[in-house]
JSON list of C-alpha atoms and ligand atoms in Angstrom, two decimals:
[
{"chain": "I", "resi": 1, "resn": "MET", "atom": "CA", "xyz": [0.00, 0.00, 0.00]},
{"chain": "I", "resi": 2, "resn": "SER", "atom": "CA", "xyz": [1.30, 3.48, -0.79]},
{"chain": "I", "resi": 3, "resn": "GLU", "atom": "CA", "xyz": [1.68, 6.07, 1.94]},
{"chain": "I", "resi": 4, "resn": "LEU", "atom": "CA", "xyz": [2.38, 9.76, 2.22]},
{"chain": "I", "resi": 5, "resn": "LYS", "atom": "CA", "xyz": [6.09, 10.59, 2.27]},
{"chain": "I", "resi": 6, "resn": "ALA", "atom": "CA", "xyz": [6.28, 14.05, 0.73]},
{"chain": "I", "resi": 7, "resn": "CYS", "atom": "CA", "xyz": [4.16, 17.10, -0.02]},
{"chain": "I", "resi": 8, "resn": "LEU", "atom": "CA", "xyz": [5.03, 19.37, -2.94]},
{"chain": "I", "resi": 9, "resn": "PHE", "atom": "CA", "xyz": [3.64, 22.88, -2.94]},
{"chain": "I", "resi": 10, "resn": "ASP", "atom": "CA", "xyz": [3.08, 25.36, -5.69]},
{"chain": "I", "resi": 11, "resn": "LEU", "atom": "CA", "xyz": [4.00, 28.88, -4.52]},
{"chain": "I", "resi": 12, "resn": "ASP", "atom": "CA", "xyz": [1.86, 31.58, -6.13]},
{"chain": "I", "resi": 13, "resn": "GLY", "atom": "CA", "xyz": [-1.71, 31.30, -4.84]},
{"chain": "I", "resi": 14, "resn": "VAL", "atom": "CA", "xyz": [-0.94, 28.38, -2.53]},
{"chain": "I", "resi": 15, "resn": "ILE", "atom": "CA", "xyz": [1.72, 29.53, -0.04]},
{"chain": "I", "resi": 16, "resn": "VAL", "atom": "CA", "xyz": [1.20, 33.23, -0.61]},
{"chain": "I", "resi": 17, "resn": "ASP", "atom": "CA", "xyz": [-1.34, 35.31, -2.51]},
{"chain": "I", "resi": 18, "resn": "THR", "atom": "CA", "xyz": [0.99, 36.60, -5.20]},
{"chain": "I", "resi": 19, "resn": "ALA", "atom": "CA", "xyz": [-1.52, 35.37, -7.81]},
{"chain": "I", "resi": 20, "resn": "GLN", "atom": "CA", "xyz": [-3.37, 38.70, -7.38]},
{"chain": "I", "resi": 21, "resn": "PHE", "atom": "CA", "xyz": [-0.18, 40.63, -8.23]},
{"chain": "I", "resi": 22, "resn": "HIS", "atom": "CA", "xyz": [0.55, 38.52, -11.32]},
{"chain": "I", "resi": 23, "resn": "TYR", "atom": "CA", "xyz": [-3.02, 39.24, -12.47]},
{"chain": "I", "resi": 24, "resn": "LEU", "atom": "CA", "xyz": [-2.80, 42.97, -11.75]},
{"chain": "I", "resi": 25, "resn": "ALA", "atom": "CA", "xyz": [0.52, 43.34, -13.58]},
{"chain": "I", "resi": 26, "resn": "TRP", "atom": "CA", "xyz": [-0.72, 41.38, -16.62]},
{"chain": "I", "resi": 27, "resn": "ARG", "atom": "CA", "xyz": [-4.02, 43.27, -16.65]},
{"chain": "I", "resi": 28, "resn": "GLU", "atom": "CA", "xyz": [-2.19, 46.61, -16.70]},
{"chain": "I", "resi": 29, "resn": "LEU", "atom": "CA", "xyz": [-0.10, 45.35, -19.59]},
{"chain": "I", "resi": 30, "resn": "ALA", "atom": "CA", "xyz": [-3.20, 44.23, -21.51]},
{"chain": "I", "resi": 31, "resn": "ASN", "atom": "CA", "xyz": [-4.93, 47.57, -20.81]},
{"chain": "I", "resi": 32, "resn": "GLY", "atom": "CA", "xyz": [-1.84, 49.34, -22.17]},
{"chain": "I", "resi": 33, "resn": "LEU", "atom": "CA", "xyz": [-2.26, 47.35, -25.37]},
{"chain": "I", "resi": 34, "resn": "GLY", "atom": "CA", "xyz": [-5.92, 48.39, -25.58]},
{"chain": "I", "resi": 35, "resn": "PHE", "atom": "CA", "xyz": [-7.88, 45.42, -24.25]},
{"chain": "I", "resi": 36, "resn": "ASP", "atom": "CA", "xyz": [-8.95, 43.96, -20.89]},
{"chain": "I", "resi": 37, "resn": "LEU", "atom": "CA", "xyz": [-8.04, 40.72, -19.14]},
{"chain": "I", "resi": 38, "resn": "THR", "atom": "CA", "xyz": [-10.89, 39.16, -17.17]},
{"chain": "I", "resi": 39, "resn": "VAL", "atom": "CA", "xyz": [-10.61, 37.06, -14.00]},
{"chain": "I", "resi": 40, "resn": "ALA", "atom": "CA", "xyz": [-11.81, 34.07, -16.03]},
{"chain": "I", "resi": 41, "resn": "GLN", "atom": "CA", "xyz": [-9.16, 34.61, -18.73]},
{"chain": "I", "resi": 42, "resn": "ASN", "atom": "CA", "xyz": [-6.53, 34.96, -16.01]},
{"chain": "I", "resi": 43, "resn": "GLU", "atom": "CA", "xyz": [-7.19, 31.34, -14.93]},
{"chain": "I", "resi": 44, "resn": "GLN", "atom": "CA", "xyz": [-5.40, 30.27, -18.14]},
{"chain": "I", "resi": 45, "resn": "LEU", "atom": "CA", "xyz": [-2.25, 32.05, -16.96]},
{"chain": "I", "resi": 46, "resn": "LYS", "atom": "CA", "xyz": [-1.98, 30.41, -13.53]},
{"chain": "I", "resi": 47, "resn": "GLY", "atom": "CA", "xyz": [0.95, 28.03, -13.28]},
{"chain": "I", "resi": 48, "resn": "VAL", "atom": "CA", "xyz": [2.16, 29.05, -16.74]},
{"chain": "I", "resi": 49, "resn": "SER", "atom": "CA", "xyz": [5.58, 30.67, -17.36]},
{"chain": "I", "resi": 50, "resn": "ARG", "atom": "CA", "xyz": [6.05, 34.39, -17.96]},
{"chain": "I", "resi": 51, "resn": "VAL", "atom": "CA", "xyz": [6.78, 33.97, -21.67]},
{"chain": "I", "resi": 52, "resn": "GLU", "atom": "CA", "xyz": [3.87, 31.59, -22.26]},
{"chain": "I", "resi": 53, "resn": "SER", "atom": "CA", "xyz": [1.52, 33.84, -20.28]},
{"chain": "I", "resi": 54, "resn": "LEU", "atom": "CA", "xyz": [2.41, 36.77, -22.54]},
{"chain": "I", "resi": 55, "resn": "GLU", "atom": "CA", "xyz": [1.70, 34.65, -25.63]},
{"chain": "I", "resi": 56, "resn": "ILE", "atom": "CA", "xyz": [-1.74, 33.71, -24.23]},
{"chain": "I", "resi": 57, "resn": "ILE", "atom": "CA", "xyz": [-2.52, 37.36, -23.44]},
{"chain": "I", "resi": 58, "resn": "LEU", "atom": "CA", "xyz": [-1.51, 38.55, -26.91]},
{"chain": "I", "resi": 59, "resn": "LYS", "atom": "CA", "xyz": [-3.74, 35.86, -28.40]},
{"chain": "I", "resi": 60, "resn": "ILE", "atom": "CA", "xyz": [-6.68, 37.03, -26.23]},
{"chain": "I", "resi": 61, "resn": "GLY", "atom": "CA", "xyz": [-6.17, 40.59, -27.48]},
{"chain": "I", "resi": 62, "resn": "ALA", "atom": "CA", "xyz": [-5.43, 39.45, -31.05]},
{"chain": "I", "resi": 63, "resn": "VAL", "atom": "CA", "xyz": [-2.20, 41.47, -30.92]},
{"chain": "I", "resi": 64, "resn": "GLU", "atom": "CA", "xyz": [0.90, 40.51, -32.90]},
{"chain": "I", "resi": 65, "resn": "LEU", "atom": "CA", "xyz": [4.30, 41.78, -31.80]},
{"chain": "I", "resi": 66, "resn": "ASP", "atom": "CA", "xyz": [7.94, 41.18, -32.72]},
{"chain": "I", "resi": 67, "resn": "ALA", "atom": "CA", "xyz": [10.26, 39.24, -30.41]},
{"chain": "I", "resi": 68, "resn": "GLU", "atom": "CA", "xyz": [12.06, 42.32, -29.12]},
{"chain": "I", "resi": 69, "resn": "THR", "atom": "CA", "xyz": [8.82, 44.03, -28.07]},
{"chain": "I", "resi": 70, "resn": "LYS", "atom": "CA", "xyz": [7.65, 40.82, -26.38]},
{"chain": "I", "resi": 71, "resn": "ASN", "atom": "CA", "xyz": [10.89, 40.61, -24.38]},
{"chain": "I", "resi": 72, "resn": "ARG", "atom": "CA", "xyz": [10.51, 44.23, -23.32]},
{"chain": "I", "resi": 73, "resn": "LEU", "atom": "CA", "xyz": [6.87, 43.72, -22.26]},
{"chain": "I", "resi": 74, "resn": "ALA", "atom": "CA", "xyz": [7.71, 40.58, -20.28]},
{"chain": "I", "resi": 75, "resn": "ALA", "atom": "CA", "xyz": [10.49, 42.47, -18.48]},
{"chain": "I", "resi": 76, "resn": "THR", "atom": "CA", "xyz": [8.18, 45.42, -17.75]},
{"chain": "I", "resi": 77, "resn": "LYS", "atom": "CA", "xyz": [5.54, 43.06, -16.36]},
{"chain": "I", "resi": 78, "resn": "ASN", "atom": "CA", "xyz": [8.10, 41.47, -14.08]},
{"chain": "I", "resi": 79, "resn": "GLU", "atom": "CA", "xyz": [9.32, 44.85, -12.79]},
{"chain": "I", "resi": 80, "resn": "ARG", "atom": "CA", "xyz": [5.73, 45.84, -12.00]},
{"chain": "I", "resi": 81, "resn": "TYR", "atom": "CA", "xyz": [5.06, 42.44, -10.39]},
{"chain": "I", "resi": 82, "resn": "LEU", "atom": "CA", "xyz": [8.11, 42.76, -8.13]},
{"chain": "I", "resi": 83, "resn": "GLU", "atom": "CA", "xyz": [7.14, 46.31, -7.26]},
{"chain": "I", "resi": 84, "resn": "LEU", "atom": "CA", "xyz": [3.70, 45.05, -6.15]},
{"chain": "I", "resi": 85, "resn": "CYS", "atom": "CA", "xyz": [5.36, 42.25, -4.13]},
{"chain": "I", "resi": 86, "resn": "GLN", "atom": "CA", "xyz": [7.73, 44.61, -2.34]},
{"chain": "I", "resi": 87, "resn": "LYS", "atom": "CA", "xyz": [5.48, 45.27, 0.64]},
{"chain": "I", "resi": 88, "resn": "MET", "atom": "CA", "xyz": [4.94, 41.56, 1.38]},
{"chain": "I", "resi": 89, "resn": "SER", "atom": "CA", "xyz": [6.13, 40.03, 4.63]},
{"chain": "I", "resi": 90, "resn": "SER", "atom": "CA", "xyz": [5.55, 36.88, 6.70]},
{"chain": "I", "resi": 91, "resn": "GLU", "atom": "CA", "xyz": [2.07, 38.27, 7.42]},
{"chain": "I", "resi": 92, "resn": "ASP", "atom": "CA", "xyz": [1.16, 37.56, 3.80]},
{"chain": "I", "resi": 93, "resn": "VAL", "atom": "CA", "xyz": [1.62, 33.80, 4.08]},
{"chain": "I", "resi": 94, "resn": "LEU", "atom": "CA", "xyz": [-1.86, 32.41, 3.40]},
{"chain": "I", "resi": 95, "resn": "PRO", "atom": "CA", "xyz": [-3.95, 31.43, 6.47]},
{"chain": "I", "resi": 96, "resn": "GLY", "atom": "CA", "xyz": [-3.18, 28.01, 7.94]},
{"chain": "I", "resi": 97, "resn": "VAL", "atom": "CA", "xyz": [-0.14, 27.33, 5.73]},
{"chain": "I", "resi": 98, "resn": "GLN", "atom": "CA", "xyz": [2.48, 27.54, 8.45]},
{"chain": "I", "resi": 99, "resn": "VAL", "atom": "CA", "xyz": [0.53, 25.40, 10.94]},
{"chain": "I", "resi": 100, "resn": "PHE", "atom": "CA", "xyz": [-0.05, 22.80, 8.20]},
{"chain": "I", "resi": 101, "resn": "LEU", "atom": "CA", "xyz": [3.64, 22.70, 7.25]},
{"chain": "I", "resi": 102, "resn": "ASP", "atom": "CA", "xyz": [4.57, 22.33, 10.93]},
{"chain": "I", "resi": 103, "resn": "SER", "atom": "CA", "xyz": [2.17, 19.39, 11.22]},
{"chain": "I", "resi": 104, "resn": "LEU", "atom": "CA", "xyz": [3.83, 17.71, 8.22]},
{"chain": "I", "resi": 105, "resn": "ILE", "atom": "CA", "xyz": [7.28, 18.15, 9.75]},
{"chain": "I", "resi": 106, "resn": "GLN", "atom": "CA", "xyz": [6.07, 16.64, 13.01]},
{"chain": "I", "resi": 107, "resn": "GLU", "atom": "CA", "xyz": [4.89, 13.58, 11.09]},
{"chain": "I", "resi": 108, "resn": "GLY", "atom": "CA", "xyz": [8.25, 13.27, 9.30]},
{"chain": "I", "resi": 109, "resn": "ILE", "atom": "CA", "xyz": [6.75, 14.15, 5.89]},
{"chain": "I", "resi": 110, "resn": "LYS", "atom": "CA", "xyz": [9.16, 15.87, 3.51]},
{"chain": "I", "resi": 111, "resn": "ILE", "atom": "CA", "xyz": [8.31, 19.24, 1.97]},
{"chain": "I", "resi": 112, "resn": "GLY", "atom": "CA", "xyz": [9.26, 20.62, -1.44]},
{"chain": "I", "resi": 113, "resn": "LEU", "atom": "CA", "xyz": [8.37, 23.58, -3.64]},
{"chain": "I", "resi": 114, "resn": "GLY", "atom": "CA", "xyz": [7.36, 23.22, -7.31]},
{"chain": "I", "resi": 115, "resn": "SER", "atom": "CA", "xyz": [6.80, 26.59, -8.95]},
{"chain": "I", "resi": 116, "resn": "ALA", "atom": "CA", "xyz": [6.93, 27.95, -12.50]},
{"chain": "I", "resi": 117, "resn": "SER", "atom": "CA", "xyz": [8.16, 31.27, -11.16]},
{"chain": "I", "resi": 118, "resn": "LYS", "atom": "CA", "xyz": [11.69, 32.52, -11.66]},
{"chain": "I", "resi": 119, "resn": "ASN", "atom": "CA", "xyz": [11.07, 34.72, -8.63]},
{"chain": "I", "resi": 120, "resn": "ALA", "atom": "CA", "xyz": [10.24, 31.81, -6.29]},
{"chain": "I", "resi": 121, "resn": "ARG", "atom": "CA", "xyz": [13.38, 32.01, -4.11]},
{"chain": "I", "resi": 122, "resn": "LEU", "atom": "CA", "xyz": [13.08, 35.75, -3.78]},
{"chain": "I", "resi": 123, "resn": "ILE", "atom": "CA", "xyz": [9.41, 35.57, -2.74]},
{"chain": "I", "resi": 124, "resn": "LEU", "atom": "CA", "xyz": [10.05, 32.72, -0.27]},
{"chain": "I", "resi": 125, "resn": "ALA", "atom": "CA", "xyz": [12.85, 34.71, 1.36]},
{"chain": "I", "resi": 126, "resn": "GLN", "atom": "CA", "xyz": [10.70, 37.81, 1.53]},
{"chain": "I", "resi": 127, "resn": "ILE", "atom": "CA", "xyz": [7.90, 36.02, 3.38]},
{"chain": "I", "resi": 128, "resn": "GLY", "atom": "CA", "xyz": [10.38, 34.15, 5.62]},
{"chain": "I", "resi": 129, "resn": "MET", "atom": "CA", "xyz": [9.39, 30.66, 4.41]},
{"chain": "I", "resi": 130, "resn": "THR", "atom": "CA", "xyz": [12.58, 29.35, 2.77]},
{"chain": "I", "resi": 131, "resn": "ARG", "atom": "CA", "xyz": [13.50, 27.16, 5.73]},
{"chain": "I", "resi": 132, "resn": "TYR", "atom": "CA", "xyz": [10.46, 24.91, 5.28]},
{"chain": "I", "resi": 133, "resn": "PHE", "atom": "CA", "xyz": [11.49, 23.61, 1.85]},
{"chain": "I", "resi": 134, "resn": "ALA", "atom": "CA", "xyz": [13.99, 20.77, 1.55]},
{"chain": "I", "resi": 135, "resn": "THR", "atom": "CA", "xyz": [14.04, 21.35, -2.20]},
{"chain": "I", "resi": 136, "resn": "ILE", "atom": "CA", "xyz": [13.01, 24.21, -4.46]},
{"chain": "I", "resi": 137, "resn": "VAL", "atom": "CA", "xyz": [12.16, 23.52, -8.09]},
{"chain": "I", "resi": 138, "resn": "ASP", "atom": "CA", "xyz": [11.52, 26.86, -9.80]},
{"chain": "I", "resi": 139, "resn": "GLY", "atom": "CA", "xyz": [11.22, 28.42, -13.24]},
{"chain": "I", "resi": 140, "resn": "ASN", "atom": "CA", "xyz": [15.00, 28.63, -13.52]},
{"chain": "I", "resi": 141, "resn": "ARG", "atom": "CA", "xyz": [15.44, 24.84, -13.26]},
{"chain": "I", "resi": 142, "resn": "ILE", "atom": "CA", "xyz": [12.71, 23.42, -15.44]},
{"chain": "I", "resi": 143, "resn": "THR", "atom": "CA", "xyz": [12.74, 22.97, -19.20]},
{"chain": "I", "resi": 144, "resn": "LYS", "atom": "CA", "xyz": [9.10, 21.89, -19.49]},
{"chain": "I", "resi": 145, "resn": "GLY", "atom": "CA", "xyz": [6.41, 23.88, -17.70]},
{"chain": "I", "resi": 146, "resn": "LYS", "atom": "CA", "xyz": [3.15, 22.66, -16.15]},
{"chain": "I", "resi": 147, "resn": "PRO", "atom": "CA", "xyz": [1.01, 20.79, -17.28]},
{"chain": "I", "resi": 148, "resn": "ASP", "atom": "CA", "xyz": [4.14, 18.74, -17.99]},
{"chain": "I", "resi": 149, "resn": "PRO", "atom": "CA", "xyz": [4.98, 16.82, -14.78]},
{"chain": "I", "resi": 150, "resn": "GLN", "atom": "CA", "xyz": [8.71, 17.73, -14.84]},
{"chain": "I", "resi": 151, "resn": "THR", "atom": "CA", "xyz": [8.46, 20.32, -12.02]},
{"chain": "I", "resi": 152, "resn": "PHE", "atom": "CA", "xyz": [6.98, 17.84, -9.57]},
{"chain": "I", "resi": 153, "resn": "LEU", "atom": "CA", "xyz": [8.96, 14.80, -10.74]},
{"chain": "I", "resi": 154, "resn": "MET", "atom": "CA", "xyz": [12.15, 16.78, -10.16]},
{"chain": "I", "resi": 155, "resn": "GLY", "atom": "CA", "xyz": [10.92, 17.71, -6.68]},
{"chain": "I", "resi": 156, "resn": "ALA", "atom": "CA", "xyz": [10.15, 14.08, -5.83]},
{"chain": "I", "resi": 157, "resn": "GLU", "atom": "CA", "xyz": [13.55, 12.99, -7.10]},
{"chain": "I", "resi": 158, "resn": "ASP", "atom": "CA", "xyz": [15.32, 15.66, -5.03]},
{"chain": "I", "resi": 159, "resn": "LEU", "atom": "CA", "xyz": [13.46, 14.42, -1.94]},
{"chain": "I", "resi": 160, "resn": "LYS", "atom": "CA", "xyz": [14.23, 10.78, -2.86]},
{"chain": "I", "resi": 161, "resn": "VAL", "atom": "CA", "xyz": [10.58, 9.73, -2.80]},
{"chain": "I", "resi": 162, "resn": "LYS", "atom": "CA", "xyz": [8.47, 8.01, -5.44]},
{"chain": "I", "resi": 163, "resn": "PRO", "atom": "CA", "xyz": [5.73, 10.03, -7.18]},
{"chain": "I", "resi": 164, "resn": "ILE", "atom": "CA", "xyz": [3.15, 7.59, -5.79]},
{"chain": "I", "resi": 165, "resn": "ASN", "atom": "CA", "xyz": [4.08, 8.73, -2.27]},
{"chain": "I", "resi": 166, "resn": "CYS", "atom": "CA", "xyz": [3.58, 12.44, -3.01]},
{"chain": "I", "resi": 167, "resn": "ILE", "atom": "CA", "xyz": [0.75, 14.92, -2.68]},
{"chain": "I", "resi": 168, "resn": "VAL", "atom": "CA", "xyz": [0.83, 18.11, -4.75]},
{"chain": "I", "resi": 169, "resn": "PHE", "atom": "CA", "xyz": [-0.99, 21.27, -3.60]},
{"chain": "I", "resi": 170, "resn": "GLU", "atom": "CA", "xyz": [-1.96, 23.52, -6.50]},
{"chain": "I", "resi": 171, "resn": "ASP", "atom": "CA", "xyz": [-4.27, 26.44, -7.32]},
{"chain": "I", "resi": 172, "resn": "ALA", "atom": "CA", "xyz": [-3.77, 26.15, -11.09]},
{"chain": "I", "resi": 173, "resn": "ILE", "atom": "CA", "xyz": [-5.49, 23.88, -13.60]},
{"chain": "I", "resi": 174, "resn": "ALA", "atom": "CA", "xyz": [-2.11, 23.41, -15.33]},
{"chain": "I", "resi": 175, "resn": "GLY", "atom": "CA", "xyz": [-0.59, 22.41, -11.97]},
{"chain": "I", "resi": 176, "resn": "ILE", "atom": "CA", "xyz": [-3.27, 19.81, -11.16]},
{"chain": "I", "resi": 177, "resn": "LYS", "atom": "CA", "xyz": [-2.77, 18.29, -14.62]},
{"chain": "I", "resi": 178, "resn": "ALA", "atom": "CA", "xyz": [1.01, 18.22, -14.04]},
{"chain": "I", "resi": 179, "resn": "ALA", "atom": "CA", "xyz": [0.60, 16.42, -10.71]},
{"chain": "I", "resi": 180, "resn": "LYS", "atom": "CA", "xyz": [-1.75, 13.81, -12.19]},
{"chain": "I", "resi": 181, "resn": "ALA", "atom": "CA", "xyz": [0.51, 13.32, -15.23]},
{"chain": "I", "resi": 182, "resn": "GLY", "atom": "CA", "xyz": [3.32, 12.63, -12.76]},
{"chain": "I", "resi": 183, "resn": "GLY", "atom": "CA", "xyz": [1.29, 9.95, -10.98]},
{"chain": "I", "resi": 184, "resn": "MET", "atom": "CA", "xyz": [0.80, 11.97, -7.79]},
{"chain": "I", "resi": 185, "resn": "ILE", "atom": "CA", "xyz": [-2.20, 12.80, -5.65]},
{"chain": "I", "resi": 186, "resn": "ALA", "atom": "CA", "xyz": [-3.40, 16.33, -6.41]},
{"chain": "I", "resi": 187, "resn": "VAL", "atom": "CA", "xyz": [-5.10, 18.63, -3.94]},
{"chain": "I", "resi": 188, "resn": "GLY", "atom": "CA", "xyz": [-6.61, 21.74, -5.49]},
{"chain": "I", "resi": 189, "resn": "VAL", "atom": "CA", "xyz": [-6.60, 24.96, -3.49]},
{"chain": "I", "resi": 190, "resn": "GLY", "atom": "CA", "xyz": [-9.42, 27.35, -4.41]},
{"chain": "I", "resi": 191, "resn": "GLU", "atom": "CA", "xyz": [-12.67, 27.14, -6.36]},
{"chain": "I", "resi": 192, "resn": "PRO", "atom": "CA", "xyz": [-13.61, 23.46, -6.92]},
{"chain": "I", "resi": 193, "resn": "ALA", "atom": "CA", "xyz": [-15.18, 23.53, -10.41]},
{"chain": "I", "resi": 194, "resn": "GLY", "atom": "CA", "xyz": [-12.13, 23.96, -12.67]},
{"chain": "I", "resi": 195, "resn": "LEU", "atom": "CA", "xyz": [-9.71, 22.14, -10.36]},
{"chain": "I", "resi": 196, "resn": "LYS", "atom": "CA", "xyz": [-11.99, 19.09, -10.06]},
{"chain": "I", "resi": 197, "resn": "ALA", "atom": "CA", "xyz": [-12.46, 19.01, -13.82]},
{"chain": "I", "resi": 198, "resn": "ALA", "atom": "CA", "xyz": [-8.65, 19.08, -14.22]},
{"chain": "I", "resi": 199, "resn": "GLY", "atom": "CA", "xyz": [-8.43, 15.90, -12.11]},
{"chain": "I", "resi": 200, "resn": "ALA", "atom": "CA", "xyz": [-7.94, 17.07, -8.51]},
{"chain": "I", "resi": 201, "resn": "ASP", "atom": "CA", "xyz": [-8.46, 14.25, -5.98]},
{"chain": "I", "resi": 202, "resn": "MET", "atom": "CA", "xyz": [-9.67, 16.76, -3.42]},
{"chain": "I", "resi": 203, "resn": "VAL", "atom": "CA", "xyz": [-10.24, 20.52, -3.37]},
{"chain": "I", "resi": 204, "resn": "ILE", "atom": "CA", "xyz": [-9.82, 22.69, -0.27]},
{"chain": "I", "resi": 205, "resn": "PRO", "atom": "CA", "xyz": [-10.68, 26.39, 0.07]},
{"chain": "I", "resi": 206, "resn": "GLY", "atom": "CA", "xyz": [-7.46, 26.93, 2.07]},
{"chain": "I", "resi": 207, "resn": "PHE", "atom": "CA", "xyz": [-5.27, 25.36, 4.72]},
{"chain": "I", "resi": 208, "resn": "GLN", "atom": "CA", "xyz": [-7.19, 26.42, 7.85]},
{"chain": "I", "resi": 209, "resn": "ASP", "atom": "CA", "xyz": [-9.08, 23.19, 8.33]},
{"chain": "I", "resi": 210, "resn": "ILE", "atom": "CA", "xyz": [-6.59, 20.50, 7.36]},
{"chain": "I", "resi": 211, "resn": "ASP", "atom": "CA", "xyz": [-3.63, 18.81, 8.98]},
{"chain": "I", "resi": 212, "resn": "ALA", "atom": "CA", "xyz": [-1.28, 15.92, 8.17]},
{"chain": "I", "resi": 213, "resn": "THR", "atom": "CA", "xyz": [-3.91, 13.35, 9.25]},
{"chain": "I", "resi": 214, "resn": "THR", "atom": "CA", "xyz": [-6.55, 14.74, 6.86]},
{"chain": "I", "resi": 215, "resn": "VAL", "atom": "CA", "xyz": [-4.31, 14.37, 3.81]},
{"chain": "I", "resi": 216, "resn": "LYS", "atom": "CA", "xyz": [-2.93, 10.96, 4.84]},
{"chain": "I", "resi": 217, "resn": "HIS", "atom": "CA", "xyz": [-6.48, 9.67, 4.29]},
{"chain": "I", "resi": 218, "resn": "LEU", "atom": "CA", "xyz": [-6.11, 10.39, 0.58]},
{"chain": "I", "resi": 219, "resn": "PHE", "atom": "CA", "xyz": [-3.96, 7.24, 0.30]},
{"chain": "V", "resi": 1, "resn": "LIG", "atom": "C1", "xyz": [3.45, 30.82, -11.63]},
{"chain": "V", "resi": 1, "resn": "LIG", "atom": "C2", "xyz": [2.27, 31.76, -11.69]},
{"chain": "V", "resi": 1, "resn": "LIG", "atom": "O1", "xyz": [3.62, 30.39, -10.32]},
{"chain": "V", "resi": 1, "resn": "LIG", "atom": "O2", "xyz": [4.64, 31.48, -12.06]},
{"chain": "V", "resi": 1, "resn": "LIG", "atom": "C3", "xyz": [2.15, 32.37, -13.08]},
{"chain": "V", "resi": 1, "resn": "LIG", "atom": "O3", "xyz": [1.09, 31.04, -11.38]},
{"chain": "V", "resi": 1, "resn": "LIG", "atom": "C4", "xyz": [3.46, 33.02, -13.47]},
{"chain": "V", "resi": 1, "resn": "LIG", "atom": "O4", "xyz": [1.10, 33.31, -13.06]},
{"chain": "V", "resi": 1, "resn": "LIG", "atom": "C5", "xyz": [4.59, 32.00, -13.38]},
{"chain": "V", "resi": 1, "resn": "LIG", "atom": "O5", "xyz": [3.39, 33.52, -14.80]},
{"chain": "V", "resi": 1, "resn": "LIG", "atom": "C6", "xyz": [5.94, 32.59, -13.73]},
{"chain": "V", "resi": 1, "resn": "LIG", "atom": "O6", "xyz": [6.29, 33.54, -12.76]},
{"chain": "V", "resi": 1, "resn": "LIG", "atom": "P1", "xyz": [7.50, 34.57, -12.88]},
{"chain": "V", "resi": 1, "resn": "LIG", "atom": "O7", "xyz": [7.61, 35.12, -11.47]},
{"chain": "V", "resi": 1, "resn": "LIG", "atom": "O8", "xyz": [8.71, 33.81, -13.29]},
{"chain": "V", "resi": 1, "resn": "LIG", "atom": "O9", "xyz": [7.12, 35.61, -13.88]},
{"chain": "V", "resi": 2, "resn": "LIG", "atom": "MG1", "xyz": [-0.15, 28.90, -8.40]}
]
């Protein structure tokens, strides 16, 4: 029988609410190009790399740009995103996250990070959460983004556990698909409809009401 040995966490929208800043920065960029980006359209961008996100946005707005302009826009978006993140501190860690991570440590369950963001280390340091993660797989390490399972498979390998012994926590449809493609249990964090449809084994609104025992029952 398989058992829980490791939990892999997405960062943006799971550990900390940076998802709102990604959305705001992209929306400003879209507005600057003359169109809007709705909350529903933004769901397509969650878990997806900066470059891919820009491509999706340009498609939404039916805008065609040369490579140089795209690079400049992606850099501008990142500057704005980091500016919005500047005021964050440990108080911005999402409710219940720290208590949940402490409960995993107490049970001897390993903890890793699997994020598409190239800013993951910076954000973790800023919110004082780096120490929790025995491995960090971020946008600088991966060659294939979610929904490809590479991010989470790399995390499992780093932690020396089999995918079948891992749970992934994700707020993105692409992330849930990545976890399932990697043969892991996937817990969605957020609104159930899209996450369930993407294959989530369980969806939670947040971490307030769960502990290590709750998730062990998923095996
Ligand atoms: C993911 C976010 O975690 O990271 C995406 O959900 C974001 O919205 C992606 O585009 C890449 O982030 P960054 O910080 O490298 O631009
Ligand atoms: Mg996310």
